[in-house]
XYZ file of C-alpha atoms in Angstrom:
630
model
C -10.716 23.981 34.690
C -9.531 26.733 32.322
C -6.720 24.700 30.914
C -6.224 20.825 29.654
C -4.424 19.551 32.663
C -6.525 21.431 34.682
C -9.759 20.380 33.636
C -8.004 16.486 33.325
C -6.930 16.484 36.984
C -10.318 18.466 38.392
C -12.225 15.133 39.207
C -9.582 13.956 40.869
C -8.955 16.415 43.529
C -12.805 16.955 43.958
C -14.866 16.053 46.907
C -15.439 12.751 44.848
C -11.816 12.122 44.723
C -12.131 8.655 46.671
C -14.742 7.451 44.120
C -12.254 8.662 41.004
C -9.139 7.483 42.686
C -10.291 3.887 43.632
C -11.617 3.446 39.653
C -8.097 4.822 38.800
C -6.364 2.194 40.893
C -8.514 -0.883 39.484
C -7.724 0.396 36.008
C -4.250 0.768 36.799
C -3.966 -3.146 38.561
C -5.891 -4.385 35.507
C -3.430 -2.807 32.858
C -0.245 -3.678 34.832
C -1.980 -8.027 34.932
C -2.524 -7.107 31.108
C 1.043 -6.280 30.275
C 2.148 -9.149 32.474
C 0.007 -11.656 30.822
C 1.104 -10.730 27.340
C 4.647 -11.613 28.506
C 2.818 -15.594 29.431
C 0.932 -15.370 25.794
C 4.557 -14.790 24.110
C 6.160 -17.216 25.885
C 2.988 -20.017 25.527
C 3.261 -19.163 21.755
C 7.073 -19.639 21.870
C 6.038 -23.168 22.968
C 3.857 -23.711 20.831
C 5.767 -23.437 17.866
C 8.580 -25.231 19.509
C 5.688 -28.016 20.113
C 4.506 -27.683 16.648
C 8.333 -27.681 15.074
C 9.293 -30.810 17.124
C 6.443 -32.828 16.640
C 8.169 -35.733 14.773
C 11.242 -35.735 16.769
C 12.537 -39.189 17.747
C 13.199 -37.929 21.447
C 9.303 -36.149 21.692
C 7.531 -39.570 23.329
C 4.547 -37.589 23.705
C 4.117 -34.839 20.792
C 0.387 -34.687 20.640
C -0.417 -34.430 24.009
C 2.400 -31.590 24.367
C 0.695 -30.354 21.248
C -2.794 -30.516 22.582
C -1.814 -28.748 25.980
C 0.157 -26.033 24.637
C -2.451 -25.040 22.363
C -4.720 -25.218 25.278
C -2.800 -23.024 27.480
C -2.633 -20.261 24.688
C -5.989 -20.616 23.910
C -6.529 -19.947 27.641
C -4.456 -17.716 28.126
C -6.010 -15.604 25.411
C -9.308 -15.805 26.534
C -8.151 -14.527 29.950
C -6.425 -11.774 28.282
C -8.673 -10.508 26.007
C -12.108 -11.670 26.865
C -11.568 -11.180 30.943
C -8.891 -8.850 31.645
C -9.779 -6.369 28.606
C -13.267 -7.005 29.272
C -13.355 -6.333 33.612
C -10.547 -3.478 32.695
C -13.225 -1.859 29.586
C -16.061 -2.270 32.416
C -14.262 0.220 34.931
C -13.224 2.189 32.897
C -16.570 2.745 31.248
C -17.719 3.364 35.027
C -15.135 6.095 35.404
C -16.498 7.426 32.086
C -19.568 7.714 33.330
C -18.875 8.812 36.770
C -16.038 10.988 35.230
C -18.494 12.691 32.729
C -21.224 13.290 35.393
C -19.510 14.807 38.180
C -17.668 17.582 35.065
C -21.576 18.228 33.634
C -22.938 19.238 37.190
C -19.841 21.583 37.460
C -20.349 23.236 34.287
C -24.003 23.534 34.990
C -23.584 24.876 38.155
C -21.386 27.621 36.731
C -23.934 28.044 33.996
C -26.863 28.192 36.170
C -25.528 30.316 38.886
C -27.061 33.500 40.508
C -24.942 35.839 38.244
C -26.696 34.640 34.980
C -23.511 33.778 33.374
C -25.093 31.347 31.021
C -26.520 34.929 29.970
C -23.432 36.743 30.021
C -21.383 34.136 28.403
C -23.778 34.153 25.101
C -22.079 37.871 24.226
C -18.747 37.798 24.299
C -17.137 40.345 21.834
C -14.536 38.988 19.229
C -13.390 42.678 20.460
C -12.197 41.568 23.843
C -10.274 38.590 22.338
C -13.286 36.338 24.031
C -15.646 35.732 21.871
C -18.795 33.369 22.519
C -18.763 30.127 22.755
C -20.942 28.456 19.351
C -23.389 25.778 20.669
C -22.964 25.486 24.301
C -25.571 22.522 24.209
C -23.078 20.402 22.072
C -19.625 21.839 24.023
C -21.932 20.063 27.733
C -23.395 17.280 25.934
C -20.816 15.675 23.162
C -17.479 17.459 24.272
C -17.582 16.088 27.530
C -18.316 13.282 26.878
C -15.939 12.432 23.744
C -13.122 14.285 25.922
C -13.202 12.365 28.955
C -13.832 8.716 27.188
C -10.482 10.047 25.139
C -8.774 10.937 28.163
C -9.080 7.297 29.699
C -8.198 5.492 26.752
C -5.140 7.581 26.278
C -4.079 7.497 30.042
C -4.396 3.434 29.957
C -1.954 3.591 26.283
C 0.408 5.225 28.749
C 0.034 2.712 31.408
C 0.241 0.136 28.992
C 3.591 1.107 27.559
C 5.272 1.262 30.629
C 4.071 -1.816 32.170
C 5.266 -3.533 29.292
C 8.580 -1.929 28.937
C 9.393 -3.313 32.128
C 7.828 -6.690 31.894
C 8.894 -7.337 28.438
C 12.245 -5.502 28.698
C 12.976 -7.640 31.750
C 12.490 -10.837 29.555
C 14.272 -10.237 26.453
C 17.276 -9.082 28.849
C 17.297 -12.718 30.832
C 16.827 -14.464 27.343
C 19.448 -12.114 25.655
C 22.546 -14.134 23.702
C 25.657 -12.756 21.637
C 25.295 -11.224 18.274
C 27.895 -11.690 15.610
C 29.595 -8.466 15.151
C 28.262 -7.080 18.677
C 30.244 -9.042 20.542
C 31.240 -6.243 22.933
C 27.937 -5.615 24.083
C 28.415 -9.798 25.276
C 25.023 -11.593 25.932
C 22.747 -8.791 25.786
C 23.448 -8.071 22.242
C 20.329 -9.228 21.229
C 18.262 -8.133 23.585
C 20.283 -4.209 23.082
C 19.387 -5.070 19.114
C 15.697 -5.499 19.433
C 15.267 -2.509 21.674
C 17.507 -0.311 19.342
C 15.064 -1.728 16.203
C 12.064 -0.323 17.983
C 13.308 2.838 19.496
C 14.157 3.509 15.849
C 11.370 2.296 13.813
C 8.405 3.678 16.326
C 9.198 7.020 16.963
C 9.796 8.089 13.270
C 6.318 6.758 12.607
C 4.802 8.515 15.887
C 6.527 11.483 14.215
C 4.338 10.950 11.017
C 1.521 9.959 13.178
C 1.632 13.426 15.268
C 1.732 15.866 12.013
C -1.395 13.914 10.650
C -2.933 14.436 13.639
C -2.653 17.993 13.717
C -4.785 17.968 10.212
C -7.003 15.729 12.369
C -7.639 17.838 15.008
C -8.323 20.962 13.155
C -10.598 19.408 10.974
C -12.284 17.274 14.160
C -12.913 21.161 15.543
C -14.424 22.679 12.224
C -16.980 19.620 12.182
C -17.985 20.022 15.753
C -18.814 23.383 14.943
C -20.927 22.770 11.607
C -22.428 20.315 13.327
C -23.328 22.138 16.365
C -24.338 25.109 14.121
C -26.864 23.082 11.995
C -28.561 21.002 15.056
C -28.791 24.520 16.699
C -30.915 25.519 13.844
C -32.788 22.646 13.230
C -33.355 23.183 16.951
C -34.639 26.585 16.324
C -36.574 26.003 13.469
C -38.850 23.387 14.970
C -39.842 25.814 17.619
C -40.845 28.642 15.271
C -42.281 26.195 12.582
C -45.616 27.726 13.297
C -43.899 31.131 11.976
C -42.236 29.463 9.515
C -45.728 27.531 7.602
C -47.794 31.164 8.359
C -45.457 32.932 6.264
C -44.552 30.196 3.777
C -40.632 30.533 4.333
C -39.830 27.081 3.887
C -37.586 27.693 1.069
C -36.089 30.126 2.683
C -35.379 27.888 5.706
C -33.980 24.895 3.310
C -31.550 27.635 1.834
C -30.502 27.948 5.308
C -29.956 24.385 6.343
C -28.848 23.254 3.149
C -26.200 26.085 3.949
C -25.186 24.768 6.877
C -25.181 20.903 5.666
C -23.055 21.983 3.104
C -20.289 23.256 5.423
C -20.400 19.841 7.599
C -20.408 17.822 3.785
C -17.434 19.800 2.627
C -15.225 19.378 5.848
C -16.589 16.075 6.354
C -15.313 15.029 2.912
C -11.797 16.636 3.377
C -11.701 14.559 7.158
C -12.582 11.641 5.460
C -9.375 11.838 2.679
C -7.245 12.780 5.812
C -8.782 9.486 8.073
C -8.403 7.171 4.999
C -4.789 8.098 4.712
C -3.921 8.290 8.117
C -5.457 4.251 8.052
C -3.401 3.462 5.327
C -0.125 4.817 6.842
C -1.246 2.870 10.419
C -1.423 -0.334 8.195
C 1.945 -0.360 6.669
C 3.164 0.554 9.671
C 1.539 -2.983 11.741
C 2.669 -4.399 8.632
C 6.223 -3.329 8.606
C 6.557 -3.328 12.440
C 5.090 -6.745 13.258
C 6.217 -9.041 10.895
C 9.552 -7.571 9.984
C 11.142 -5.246 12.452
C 10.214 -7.818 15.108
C 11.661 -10.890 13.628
C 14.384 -9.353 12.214
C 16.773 -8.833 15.479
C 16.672 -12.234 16.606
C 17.129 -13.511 13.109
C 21.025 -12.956 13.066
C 21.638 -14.777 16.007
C 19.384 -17.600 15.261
C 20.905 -18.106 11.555
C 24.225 -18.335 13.573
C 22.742 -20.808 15.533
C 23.100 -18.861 18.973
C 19.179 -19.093 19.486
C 16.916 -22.012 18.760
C 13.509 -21.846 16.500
C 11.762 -21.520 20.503
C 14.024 -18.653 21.281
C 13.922 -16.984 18.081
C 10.100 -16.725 18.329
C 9.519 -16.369 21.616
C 11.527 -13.121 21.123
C 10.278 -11.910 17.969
C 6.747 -12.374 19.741
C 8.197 -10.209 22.801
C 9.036 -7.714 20.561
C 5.774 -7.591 18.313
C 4.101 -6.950 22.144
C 6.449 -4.557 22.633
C 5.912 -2.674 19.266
C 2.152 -2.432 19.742
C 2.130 -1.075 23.182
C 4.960 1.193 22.116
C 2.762 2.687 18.960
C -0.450 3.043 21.562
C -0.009 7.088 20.354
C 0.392 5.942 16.229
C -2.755 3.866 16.810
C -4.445 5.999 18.822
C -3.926 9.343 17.077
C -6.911 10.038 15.707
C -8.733 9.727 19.050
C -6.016 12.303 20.714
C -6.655 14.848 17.434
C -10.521 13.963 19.123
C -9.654 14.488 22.231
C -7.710 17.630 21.519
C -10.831 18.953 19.932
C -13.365 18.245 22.721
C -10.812 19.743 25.148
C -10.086 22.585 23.478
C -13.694 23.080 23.118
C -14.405 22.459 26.828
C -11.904 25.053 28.214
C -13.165 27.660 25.905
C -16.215 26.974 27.578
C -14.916 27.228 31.250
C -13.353 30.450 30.055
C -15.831 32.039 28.894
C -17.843 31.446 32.265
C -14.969 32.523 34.417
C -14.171 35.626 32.072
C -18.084 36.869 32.855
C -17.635 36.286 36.994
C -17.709 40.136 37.436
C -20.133 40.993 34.371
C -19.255 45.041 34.403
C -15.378 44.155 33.967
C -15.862 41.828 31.026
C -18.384 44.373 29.452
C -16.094 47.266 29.912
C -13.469 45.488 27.289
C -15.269 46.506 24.254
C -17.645 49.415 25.794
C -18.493 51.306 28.627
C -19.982 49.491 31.823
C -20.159 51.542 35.069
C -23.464 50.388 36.522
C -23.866 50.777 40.507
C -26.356 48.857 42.342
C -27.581 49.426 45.655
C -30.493 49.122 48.369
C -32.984 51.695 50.262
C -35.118 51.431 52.855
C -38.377 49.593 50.735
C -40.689 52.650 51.689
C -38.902 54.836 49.150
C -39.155 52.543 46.200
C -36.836 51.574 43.415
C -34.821 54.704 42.168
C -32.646 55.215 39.228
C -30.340 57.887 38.920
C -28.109 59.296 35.951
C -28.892 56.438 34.106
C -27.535 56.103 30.233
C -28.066 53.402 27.639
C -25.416 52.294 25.042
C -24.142 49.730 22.721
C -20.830 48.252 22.509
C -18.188 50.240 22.188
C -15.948 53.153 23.450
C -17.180 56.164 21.773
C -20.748 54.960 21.504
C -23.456 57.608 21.891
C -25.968 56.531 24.105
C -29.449 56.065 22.926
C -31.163 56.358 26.474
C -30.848 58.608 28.963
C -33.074 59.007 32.359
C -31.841 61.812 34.906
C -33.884 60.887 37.678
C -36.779 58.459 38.236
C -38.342 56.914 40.788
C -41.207 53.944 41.812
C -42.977 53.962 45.120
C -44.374 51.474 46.798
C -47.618 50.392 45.068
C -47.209 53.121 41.955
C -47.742 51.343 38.855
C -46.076 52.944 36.125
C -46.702 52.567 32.135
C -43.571 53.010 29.724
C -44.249 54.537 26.159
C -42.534 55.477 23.508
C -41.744 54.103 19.448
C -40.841 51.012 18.957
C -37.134 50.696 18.999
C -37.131 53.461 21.504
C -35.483 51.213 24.155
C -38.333 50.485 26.486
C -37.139 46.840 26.918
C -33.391 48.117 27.044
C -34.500 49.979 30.210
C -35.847 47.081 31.885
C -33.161 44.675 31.074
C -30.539 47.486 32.838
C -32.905 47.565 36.046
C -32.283 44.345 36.147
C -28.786 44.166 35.633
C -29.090 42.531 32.194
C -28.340 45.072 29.782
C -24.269 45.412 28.905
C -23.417 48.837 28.395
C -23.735 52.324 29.584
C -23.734 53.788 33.395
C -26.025 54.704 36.034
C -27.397 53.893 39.641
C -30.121 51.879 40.374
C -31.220 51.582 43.875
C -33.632 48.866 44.937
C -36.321 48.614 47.941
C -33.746 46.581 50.341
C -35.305 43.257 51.050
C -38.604 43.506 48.645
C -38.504 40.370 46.301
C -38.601 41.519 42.393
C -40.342 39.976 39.011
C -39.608 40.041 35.801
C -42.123 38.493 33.240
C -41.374 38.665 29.323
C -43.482 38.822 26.187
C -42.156 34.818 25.278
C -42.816 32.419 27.720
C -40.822 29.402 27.654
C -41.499 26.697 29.797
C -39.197 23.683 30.952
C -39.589 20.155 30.791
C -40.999 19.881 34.448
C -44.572 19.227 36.278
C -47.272 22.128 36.511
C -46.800 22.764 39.933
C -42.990 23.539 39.171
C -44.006 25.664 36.622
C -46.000 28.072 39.220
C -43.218 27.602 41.519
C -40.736 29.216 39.476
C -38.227 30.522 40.223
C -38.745 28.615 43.872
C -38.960 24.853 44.085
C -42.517 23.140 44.700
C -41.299 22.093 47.906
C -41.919 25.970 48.628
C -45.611 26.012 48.396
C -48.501 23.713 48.654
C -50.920 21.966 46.146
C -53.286 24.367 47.396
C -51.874 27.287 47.358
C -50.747 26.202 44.025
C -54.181 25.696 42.937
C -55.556 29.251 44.006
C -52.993 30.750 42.528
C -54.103 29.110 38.781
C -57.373 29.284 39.597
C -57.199 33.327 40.397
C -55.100 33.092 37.489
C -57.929 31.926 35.138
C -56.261 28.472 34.342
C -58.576 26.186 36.976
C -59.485 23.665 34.162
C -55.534 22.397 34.808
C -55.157 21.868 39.078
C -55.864 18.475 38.476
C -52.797 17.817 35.877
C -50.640 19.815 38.524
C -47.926 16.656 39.092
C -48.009 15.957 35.345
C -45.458 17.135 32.867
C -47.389 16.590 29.851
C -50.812 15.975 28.995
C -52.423 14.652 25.960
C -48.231 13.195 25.174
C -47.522 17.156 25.030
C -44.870 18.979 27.271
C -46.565 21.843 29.004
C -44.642 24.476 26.728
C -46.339 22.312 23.754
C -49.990 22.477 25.335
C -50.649 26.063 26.611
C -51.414 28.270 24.165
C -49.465 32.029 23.894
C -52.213 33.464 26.156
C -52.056 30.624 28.775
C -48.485 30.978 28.873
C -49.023 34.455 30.334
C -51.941 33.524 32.739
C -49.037 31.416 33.841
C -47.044 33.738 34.471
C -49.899 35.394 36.565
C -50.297 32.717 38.412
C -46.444 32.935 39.350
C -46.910 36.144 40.508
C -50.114 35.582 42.558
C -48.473 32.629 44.230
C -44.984 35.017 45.312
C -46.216 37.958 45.842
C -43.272 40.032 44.614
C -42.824 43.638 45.691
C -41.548 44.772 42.603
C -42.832 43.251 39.056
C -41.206 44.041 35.817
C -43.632 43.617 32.896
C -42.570 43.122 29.439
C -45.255 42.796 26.750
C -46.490 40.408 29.217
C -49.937 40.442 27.738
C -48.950 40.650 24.235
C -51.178 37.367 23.587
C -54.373 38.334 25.638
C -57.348 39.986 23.919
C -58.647 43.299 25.181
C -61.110 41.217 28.191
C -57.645 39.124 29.112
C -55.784 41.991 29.651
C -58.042 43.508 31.770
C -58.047 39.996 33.871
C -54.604 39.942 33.926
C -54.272 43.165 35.713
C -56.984 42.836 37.855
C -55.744 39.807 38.812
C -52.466 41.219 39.909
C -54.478 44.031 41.701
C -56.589 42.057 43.621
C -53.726 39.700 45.149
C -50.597 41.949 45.115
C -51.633 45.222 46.868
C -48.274 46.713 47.426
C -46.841 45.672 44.460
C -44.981 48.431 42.247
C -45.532 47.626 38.647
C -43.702 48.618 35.527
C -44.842 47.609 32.365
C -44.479 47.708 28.742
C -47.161 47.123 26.528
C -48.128 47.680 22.941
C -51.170 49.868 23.508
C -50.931 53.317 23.246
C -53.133 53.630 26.301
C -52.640 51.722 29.431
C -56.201 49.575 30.066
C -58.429 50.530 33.026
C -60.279 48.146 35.260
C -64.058 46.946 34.060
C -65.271 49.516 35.958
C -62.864 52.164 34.335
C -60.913 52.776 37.323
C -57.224 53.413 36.358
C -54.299 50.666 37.066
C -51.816 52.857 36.736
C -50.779 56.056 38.522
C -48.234 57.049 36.321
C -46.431 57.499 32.657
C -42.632 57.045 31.952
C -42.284 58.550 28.526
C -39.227 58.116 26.224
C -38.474 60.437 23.227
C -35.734 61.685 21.617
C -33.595 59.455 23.621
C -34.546 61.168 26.742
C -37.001 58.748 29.439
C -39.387 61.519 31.564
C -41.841 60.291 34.119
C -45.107 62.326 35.322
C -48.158 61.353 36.468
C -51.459 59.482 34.380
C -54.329 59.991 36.419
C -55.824 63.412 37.658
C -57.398 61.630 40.849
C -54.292 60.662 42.600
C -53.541 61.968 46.553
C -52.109 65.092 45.997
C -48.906 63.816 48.125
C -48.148 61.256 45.960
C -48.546 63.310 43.037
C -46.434 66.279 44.141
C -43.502 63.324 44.802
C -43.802 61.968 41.511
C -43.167 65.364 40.118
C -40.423 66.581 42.623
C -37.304 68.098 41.070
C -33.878 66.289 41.068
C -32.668 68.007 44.677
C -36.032 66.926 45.938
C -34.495 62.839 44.427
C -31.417 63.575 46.248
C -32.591 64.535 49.146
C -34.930 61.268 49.498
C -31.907 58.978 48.931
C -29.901 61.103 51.853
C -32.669 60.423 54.143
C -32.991 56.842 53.154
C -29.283 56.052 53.378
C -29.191 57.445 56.913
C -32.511 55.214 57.731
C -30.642 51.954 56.259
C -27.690 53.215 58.851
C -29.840 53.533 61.364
């Protein structure tokens, strides 16, 4: 789905294809009875008028009741036109919109949402690498799709439409075709030659017109998208800081910034609006022009020499003003392909982007260096990391982390220290295979399950229970094991509300506070157990007593865990009885990450590994390669 045919054909040759397919087919039956009935409106309107035009002729014994049934028939023949037809054919297709639309937003979440985090990966694209991120993803899944495929089903019916008519139409003004003075070589299809010449002439100059407005169109349709998407994103953003926002009184500030951004969808806005009002004004001269002159004027020279009767003559200007408007389906619909154009265009950047971040190190190393090597140990020696080296984007850059050797055993808990800015978080992220650029090995415990909890907790629109489960599903676990796990947690006043997403009309990420969100998050971890738990400022919002829960907690139900954690104290927190959590220190300074033991008391065997030289390292990972062999 990286290009416009390909993402336009991708429903159709999905494992949904019989549903798309049979939709396609009743569109397609409905448009071809459409085209065919226009052909019986133009010739009950020829009668009509012959009806009407007759209507005190000696030899018409019956003129109203001809009258009165001729009018009826068009009148019927309208309504089953464009009340049924249109209406049953604008039901299925709506149902293909719908179906169409669902079945492209699962695929692009899926691809999103997917193990390699490349909703993640796609946010930081480098205008570097000639892929840059995709602006407001939210409003490429949610309007783009949706405006692109309801433009891609109008359009494909236009098509439909014109060719179904061609033939039914052309095949009528051929069989009613007579000789036209000065064309009498062409012999009785001179008229019928005439009126097709007229609109092969008159439409395609004006598509011609129609297309280089529509260019203006569709760049203008893609700079609003954008200053749209860009100001909802903020608006989006602002509401969830507002607290930030009132504490520090920057609401000038943020109206600076959103009048900003309203002034960029105002000023294209206005210039779309010029370019639409002309573009209506060209389409109206051009219905004018082609419906009430260039279709009456082919027949006209054979009627004025009497070679085609008042019925005739309007029967086949009436052919040919059905013929015209089917024929300008792009004129008229022009401003919904510059639309469509737009939404596509912003839809296969999209699909890009997520297919260009598939293999994450390849689309890093672009615009900087990415050489990260993952692998798996046997889970008794821990999680090492070897050689590792932190950078930002580009070439040359000098990297601002380095750590030679370090490693985690089972059960060590290690604190990380250093300056703010010093890249404590950087280090994490790159465990975890979330950080961009630089180089280094990082070998896991093979088969141990890992955590990683931030400072910010956000939580999704889903029930309690869900929320513990994460990332699992609820099915996983029971209510009760659920409700130990917030009740060891220190949120017990909330098992009852576990099936509720809201309380009190408030979302869960509305109702906890800061510090519930991270007893939350303890709760997670008491209810999987991981073997390896990344923590990141995850007790930023606990006072001094919480803290102390929160680890206890975590010591109490996770007794092989290995911890690594960041936190703003100085000094890692002991138990209530003073006992140390941690075993050990990972210091960074000077760009340079060193590890060594915290407290005096530990076994001395465990303390002499923690401070084993790099051969020592080596040698551990030689032994545990040849285990994992084994």
């Amino acid at each position: 789905m990286r290009t416009f045919w390909g993402l336009m054909r991708a429903y159709w040759f999905s494992d949904r294809w019989k549903e798309a397919w049979t939709l396609t087919i009743v569109i397609a039956a409905l448009t071809t009875l459409l085209s065919k009935a226009g052909v019986w409106l133009a010739l009950m309107i020829g009668e009509l008028t012959y009806s009407i035009n007759y209507y005190h002729d000696a030899a018409n014994t019956a003129p109203l009741r001809t009258l009165l049934t001729d009018a009826g028939l068009v009148v019927v023949l309208f309504v089953l036109k464009d009340a049924g037809l249109v209406g049953a054919r604008s039901l299925v297709s709506k149902t293909l919109h719908r179906k169409w639309r669902g079945w492209l937003n699962s695929q692009f979440n899926q691809a999103l949402l997917d193990g390699n985090h490349s909703h993640f990966h796609a946010q930081h694209g480098s205008a570097g690498s000639g892929d840059p991120a995709p602006d407001n993803i939210d409003q490429r899944i949610q309007e783009s799709i949706k405006g692109m495929t309801g433009g891609a089903i109008g359009l494909a019916m236009g098509v439909l439409g014109v060719a179904t008519s061609l033939y039914f139409i052309g095949e009528n003004l051929i069989e009613t075709s007579v000789e036209v003075a000065g064309l009498e070589f062409l012999g009785s299809y001179g008229s019928a030659v005439l009126a097709l010449l007229a609109i092969a002439t008159y439409v395609p100059f004006n598509t011609w017109i129609a297309v280089r407005l529509g260019r203006v169109l569709e760049r203008l349709n893609v700079r609003l998208q954008q200053a749209e998407g860009s100001y909802r994103g903020e608006l989006t953003t602002f509401l969830r800081r507002s607290f930030h926002v009132a504490a520090s009184g920057a609401e000038d500030v943020q109206k600076t910034v959103n009048n900003r951004l309203y002034g960029d969808i105002d000023r294209t806005w206005a210039r779309l609006n010029i370019v639409n009002v002309s573009y209506d004004a060209f389409e109206a001269v051009h219905n004018f022009m082609g419906f009430r002159i260039v279709a009456y004027a082919p027949g006209l020279v054979s009627f004025i020499h009497n070679k085609l009767d008042l019925k005739g003559y309007v029967t086949g200007a009436e052919m040919i003003n059905q013929l015209i408007g089917q024929c300008s389906w792009l004129i008229r619909v022009m401003p919904d392909i510059a639309t469509l154009r737009a939404n596509s265009q912003r839809v296969t950047e999209l699909a890009n982007a997520i297919e260009n971040v598939q293999q994450p190190q390849e689309f890093y190393s672009q615009t900087g260096r990415s050489d990260f090597h993952y692998a798996s140990q046997n889970p008794v020696f821990g999680l090492t990391i070897q050689k590792l080296e932190l950078a930002h984007q580009g070439e040359d850059a000098t990297p601002f982390l380095s750590a030679a050797n370090l490693r985690f055993r089972r059960g060590e808990w290690t604190f990380l220290k250093g300056e703010s800015g010093c890249g404590k978080t950087s280090l994490i992220k790159a465990i975890n295979g979330l950080w961009p650029y630089g180089r280094g090995t990082i070998v896991f415990p093979d088969g141990v399950k890992s955590f990683y909890a931030a400072q910010e907790v956000k939580l999704q629109q889903v029930s309690l229970k869900q929320l513990v489960c994460l990332p699992g599903s609820e099915q996983d676990y029971g209510d009760a094991q659920v409700a130990s796990a917030l009740h060891k947690a220190g949120l017990g006043d909330f098992i009852e509300h576990m099936a509720d997403e809201s309380r009190e009309g408030k979302i869960w990420d509305q109702m906890l506070s800061g510090g519930q969100k991270q007893k939350l998050v303890v709760a997670r971890i008491v209810l999987q157990q991981p073997g390896l738990l990344f923590l990141d400022e995850a007790t930023g919002a606990l006072d001094p007593d919480g803290k102390i829960a929160f680890h206890q907690a975590i010591k109490d139900n996770c007794p092989d865990v290995t911890v690594i954690s960041i936190m703003h104290e100085a000094i890692a927190p002991r138990s209530a009885t003073g006992e140390e959590f941690y075993h050990s220190v990972v210091a960074i300074a000077d760009g340079v990450a060193t590890k060594k033991p915290l407290a005096p008391n530990l076994p001395r065997e465990l303390t002499t590994i923690l401070t084993q030289p790099r051969p020592v390292e080596d040698k551990w990972l030689r032994f545990s390669r040849r285990l994992k062999q084994k």
